[in-house]
Each structure stands twice: as C-alpha cells, then as structure tokens.
mmCIF file with all atom_site columns, C-alpha atoms in Angstrom:
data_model
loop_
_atom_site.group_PDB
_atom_site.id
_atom_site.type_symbol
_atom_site.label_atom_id
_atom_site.label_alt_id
_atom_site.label_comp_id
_atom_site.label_asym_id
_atom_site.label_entity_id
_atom_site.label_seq_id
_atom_site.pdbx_PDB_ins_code
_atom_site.Cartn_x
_atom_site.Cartn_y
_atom_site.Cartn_z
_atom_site.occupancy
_atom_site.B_iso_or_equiv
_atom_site.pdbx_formal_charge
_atom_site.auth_seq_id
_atom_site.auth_comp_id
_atom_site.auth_asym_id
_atom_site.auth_atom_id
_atom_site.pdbx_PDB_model_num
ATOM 1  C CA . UNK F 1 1  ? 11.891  -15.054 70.101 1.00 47.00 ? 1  UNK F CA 1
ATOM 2  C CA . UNK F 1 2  ? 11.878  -18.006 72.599 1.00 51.00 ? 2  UNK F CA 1
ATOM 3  C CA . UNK F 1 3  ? 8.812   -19.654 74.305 1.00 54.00 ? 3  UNK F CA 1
ATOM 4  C CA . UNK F 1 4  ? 6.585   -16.948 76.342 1.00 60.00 ? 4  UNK F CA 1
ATOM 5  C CA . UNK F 1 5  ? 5.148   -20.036 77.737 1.00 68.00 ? 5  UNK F CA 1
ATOM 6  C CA . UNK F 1 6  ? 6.701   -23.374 79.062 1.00 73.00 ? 6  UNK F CA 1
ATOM 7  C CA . UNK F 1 7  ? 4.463   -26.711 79.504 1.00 79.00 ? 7  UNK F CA 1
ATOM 8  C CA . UNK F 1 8  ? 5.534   -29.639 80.740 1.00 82.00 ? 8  UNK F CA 1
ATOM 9  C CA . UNK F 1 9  ? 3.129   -31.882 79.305 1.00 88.00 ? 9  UNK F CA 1
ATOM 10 C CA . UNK F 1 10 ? 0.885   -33.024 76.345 1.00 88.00 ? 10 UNK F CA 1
ATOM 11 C CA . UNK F 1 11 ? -1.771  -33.176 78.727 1.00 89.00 ? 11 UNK F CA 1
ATOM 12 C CA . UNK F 1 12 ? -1.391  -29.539 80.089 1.00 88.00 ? 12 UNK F CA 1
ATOM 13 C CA . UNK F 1 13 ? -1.440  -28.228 76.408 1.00 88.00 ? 13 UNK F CA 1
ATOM 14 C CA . UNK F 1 14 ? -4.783  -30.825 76.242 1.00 88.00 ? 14 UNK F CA 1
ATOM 15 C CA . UNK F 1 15 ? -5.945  -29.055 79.308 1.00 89.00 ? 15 UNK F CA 1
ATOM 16 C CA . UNK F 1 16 ? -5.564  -25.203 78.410 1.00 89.00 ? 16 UNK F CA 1
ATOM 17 C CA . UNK F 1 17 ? -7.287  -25.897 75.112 1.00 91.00 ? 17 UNK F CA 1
ATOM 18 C CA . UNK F 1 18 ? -10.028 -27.757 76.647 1.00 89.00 ? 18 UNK F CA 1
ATOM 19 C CA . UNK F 1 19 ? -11.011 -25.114 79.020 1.00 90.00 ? 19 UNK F CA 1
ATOM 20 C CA . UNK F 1 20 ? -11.225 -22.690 76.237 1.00 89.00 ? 20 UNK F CA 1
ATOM 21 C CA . UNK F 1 21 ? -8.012  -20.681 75.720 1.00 90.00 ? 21 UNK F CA 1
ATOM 22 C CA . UNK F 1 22 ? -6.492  -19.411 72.447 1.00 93.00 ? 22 UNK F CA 1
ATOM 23 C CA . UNK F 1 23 ? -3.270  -20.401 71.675 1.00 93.00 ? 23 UNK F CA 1
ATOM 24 C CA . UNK F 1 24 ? -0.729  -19.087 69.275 1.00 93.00 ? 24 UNK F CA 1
ATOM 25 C CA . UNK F 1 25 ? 2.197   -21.034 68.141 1.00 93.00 ? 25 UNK F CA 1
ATOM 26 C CA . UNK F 1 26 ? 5.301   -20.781 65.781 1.00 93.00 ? 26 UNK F CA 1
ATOM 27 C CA . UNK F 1 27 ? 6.204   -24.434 64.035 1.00 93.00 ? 27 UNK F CA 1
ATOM 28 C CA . UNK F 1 28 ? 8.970   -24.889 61.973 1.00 92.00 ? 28 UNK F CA 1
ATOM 29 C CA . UNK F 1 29 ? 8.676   -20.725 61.003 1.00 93.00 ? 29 UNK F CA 1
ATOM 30 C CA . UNK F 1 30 ? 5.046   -20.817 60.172 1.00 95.00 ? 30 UNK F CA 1
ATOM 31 C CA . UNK F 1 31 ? 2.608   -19.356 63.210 1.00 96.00 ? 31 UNK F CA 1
ATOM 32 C CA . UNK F 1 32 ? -0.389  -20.831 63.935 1.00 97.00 ? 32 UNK F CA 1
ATOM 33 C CA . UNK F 1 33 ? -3.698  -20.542 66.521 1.00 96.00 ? 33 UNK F CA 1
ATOM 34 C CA . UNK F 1 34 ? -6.148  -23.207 67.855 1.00 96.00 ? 34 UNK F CA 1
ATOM 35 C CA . UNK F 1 35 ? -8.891  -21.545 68.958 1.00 95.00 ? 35 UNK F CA 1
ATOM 36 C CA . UNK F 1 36 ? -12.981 -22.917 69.534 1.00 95.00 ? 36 UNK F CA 1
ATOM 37 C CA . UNK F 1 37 ? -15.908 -21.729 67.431 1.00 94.00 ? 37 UNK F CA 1
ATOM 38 C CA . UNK F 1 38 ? -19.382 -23.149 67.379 1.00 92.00 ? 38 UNK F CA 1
ATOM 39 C CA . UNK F 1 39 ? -18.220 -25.412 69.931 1.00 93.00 ? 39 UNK F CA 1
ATOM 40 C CA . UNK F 1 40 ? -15.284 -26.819 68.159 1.00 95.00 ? 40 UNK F CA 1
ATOM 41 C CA . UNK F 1 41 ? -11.320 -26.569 68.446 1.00 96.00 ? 41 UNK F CA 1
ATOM 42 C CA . UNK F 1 42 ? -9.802  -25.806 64.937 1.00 97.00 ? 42 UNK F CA 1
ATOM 43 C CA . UNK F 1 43 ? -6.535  -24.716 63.662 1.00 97.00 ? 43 UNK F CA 1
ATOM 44 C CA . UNK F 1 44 ? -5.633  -22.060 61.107 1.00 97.00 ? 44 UNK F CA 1
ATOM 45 C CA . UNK F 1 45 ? -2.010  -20.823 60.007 1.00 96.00 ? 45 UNK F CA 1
ATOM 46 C CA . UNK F 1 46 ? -1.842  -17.115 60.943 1.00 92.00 ? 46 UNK F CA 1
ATOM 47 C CA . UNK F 1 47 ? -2.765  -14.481 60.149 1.00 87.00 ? 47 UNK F CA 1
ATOM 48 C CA . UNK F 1 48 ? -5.585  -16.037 57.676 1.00 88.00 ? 48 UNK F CA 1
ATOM 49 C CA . UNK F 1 49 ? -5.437  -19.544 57.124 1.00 92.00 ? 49 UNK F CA 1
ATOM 50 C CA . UNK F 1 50 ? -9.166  -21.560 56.199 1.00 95.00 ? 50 UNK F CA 1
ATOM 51 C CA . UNK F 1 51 ? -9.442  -22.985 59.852 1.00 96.00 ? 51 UNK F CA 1
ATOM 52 C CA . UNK F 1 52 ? -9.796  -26.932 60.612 1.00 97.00 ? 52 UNK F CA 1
ATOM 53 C CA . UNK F 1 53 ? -12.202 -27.874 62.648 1.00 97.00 ? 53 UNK F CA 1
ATOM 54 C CA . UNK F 1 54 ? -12.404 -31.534 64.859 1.00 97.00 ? 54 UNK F CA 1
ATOM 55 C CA . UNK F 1 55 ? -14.541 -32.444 67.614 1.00 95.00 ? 55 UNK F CA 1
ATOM 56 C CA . UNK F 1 56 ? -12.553 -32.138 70.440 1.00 93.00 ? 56 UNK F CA 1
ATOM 57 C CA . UNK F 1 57 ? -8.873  -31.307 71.098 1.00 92.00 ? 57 UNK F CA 1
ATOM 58 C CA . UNK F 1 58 ? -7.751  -35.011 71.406 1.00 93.00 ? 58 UNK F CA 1
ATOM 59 C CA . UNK F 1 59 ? -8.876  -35.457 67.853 1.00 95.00 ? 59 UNK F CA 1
ATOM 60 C CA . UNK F 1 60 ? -7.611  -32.233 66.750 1.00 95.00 ? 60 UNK F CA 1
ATOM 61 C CA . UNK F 1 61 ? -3.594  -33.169 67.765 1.00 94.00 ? 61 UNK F CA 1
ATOM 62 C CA . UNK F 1 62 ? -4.502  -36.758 66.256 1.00 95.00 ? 62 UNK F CA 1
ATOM 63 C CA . UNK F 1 63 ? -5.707  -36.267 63.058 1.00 97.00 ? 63 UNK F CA 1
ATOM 64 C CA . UNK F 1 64 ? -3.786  -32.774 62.161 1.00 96.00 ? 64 UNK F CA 1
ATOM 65 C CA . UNK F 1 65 ? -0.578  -33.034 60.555 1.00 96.00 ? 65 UNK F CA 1
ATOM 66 C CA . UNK F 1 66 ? 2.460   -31.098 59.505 1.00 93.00 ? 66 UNK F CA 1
ATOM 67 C CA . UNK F 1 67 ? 5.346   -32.776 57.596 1.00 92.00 ? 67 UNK F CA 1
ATOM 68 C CA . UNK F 1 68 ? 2.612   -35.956 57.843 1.00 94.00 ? 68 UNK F CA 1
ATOM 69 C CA . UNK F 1 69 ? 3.314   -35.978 61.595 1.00 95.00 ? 69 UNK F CA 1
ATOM 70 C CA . UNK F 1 70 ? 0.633   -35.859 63.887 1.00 96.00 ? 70 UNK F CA 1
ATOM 71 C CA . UNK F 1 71 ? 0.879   -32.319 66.256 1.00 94.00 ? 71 UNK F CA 1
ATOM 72 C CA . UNK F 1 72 ? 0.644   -35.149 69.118 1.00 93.00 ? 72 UNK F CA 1
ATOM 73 C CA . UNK F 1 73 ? 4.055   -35.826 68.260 1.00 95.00 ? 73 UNK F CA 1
ATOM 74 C CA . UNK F 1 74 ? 5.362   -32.205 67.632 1.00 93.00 ? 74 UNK F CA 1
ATOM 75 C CA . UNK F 1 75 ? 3.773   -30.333 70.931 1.00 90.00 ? 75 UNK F CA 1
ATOM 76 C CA . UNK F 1 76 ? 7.691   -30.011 72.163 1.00 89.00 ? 76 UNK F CA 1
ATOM 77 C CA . UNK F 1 77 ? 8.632   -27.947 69.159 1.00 91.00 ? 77 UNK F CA 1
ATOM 78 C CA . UNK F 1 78 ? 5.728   -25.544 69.833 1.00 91.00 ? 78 UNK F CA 1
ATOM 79 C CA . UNK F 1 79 ? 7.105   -22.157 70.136 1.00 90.00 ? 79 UNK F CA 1
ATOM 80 C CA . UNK F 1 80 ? 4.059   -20.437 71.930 1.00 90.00 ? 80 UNK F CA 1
ATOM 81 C CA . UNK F 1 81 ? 3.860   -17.152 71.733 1.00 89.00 ? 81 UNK F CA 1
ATOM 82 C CA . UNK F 1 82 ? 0.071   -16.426 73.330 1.00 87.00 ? 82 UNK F CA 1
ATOM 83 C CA . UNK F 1 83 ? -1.924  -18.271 75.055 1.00 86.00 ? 83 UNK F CA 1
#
C-alpha cells in the first residue's frame, strides 16, 4: 500500500495530533487510529479496538507500547494511511 503520507519528524506527527487530526496507521500488519474524545488522545486497533486514553499526545507515544516498545520509538514504521 505504501505511506499516503510522509513526515519527517516525531515532532510533526506530535504536531498534527495536537491540533486535533485523526490519524490512521498500519504497524507491523495491524491498523490502528489516534483520535481525541472528551478532550483526550487515545488509541484503538481498527476497526474496533477498546480505545486508550492519556492526557496528552506526548504521554500517549510514551507510555503506549507494541512489542514493549514505546510508539516514540516506532513513529518511522508508521504506515499512515489517513490523516
């Protein structure tokens, strides 16, 4: 499928959250969104994961993990498919 979307920083992906955007992202074959309600960023797997909600994005690529790696540390091997 390939990335719809190319960012060249953590802090641009930080950025587009922040302001309020959706995003959609494949991750090792499994799709997920971050996304705000009440407020909040969470993340869900897609189409109907229970969503995870932090307090702000910076927490939210912190504190989630997949494989026990922070998403800080994975934001490269986003495939994004919406945003």
């Amino acid at each position: 499928m390939g990335n719809l979307y190319k960012l060249n920083s953590l802090k641009e992906l930080m950025d587009e959250i922040d302001i309020g955007m959706d995003i959609e992202f494949l991750l090792y074959g499994i799709r997920y969104n971050i996304s705000w309600d009440n407020g909040k960023p969470f993340i869900c797997t897609c189409p109907d994961g229970d969503a995870v909600f932090y307090d702000s994005p910076v927490e939210l690529f912190e504190k989630y993990k997949i494989r026990e790696k922070p998403l800080k540390d994975m934001w490269k091997d986003f495939e994004i498919l919406f945003m």
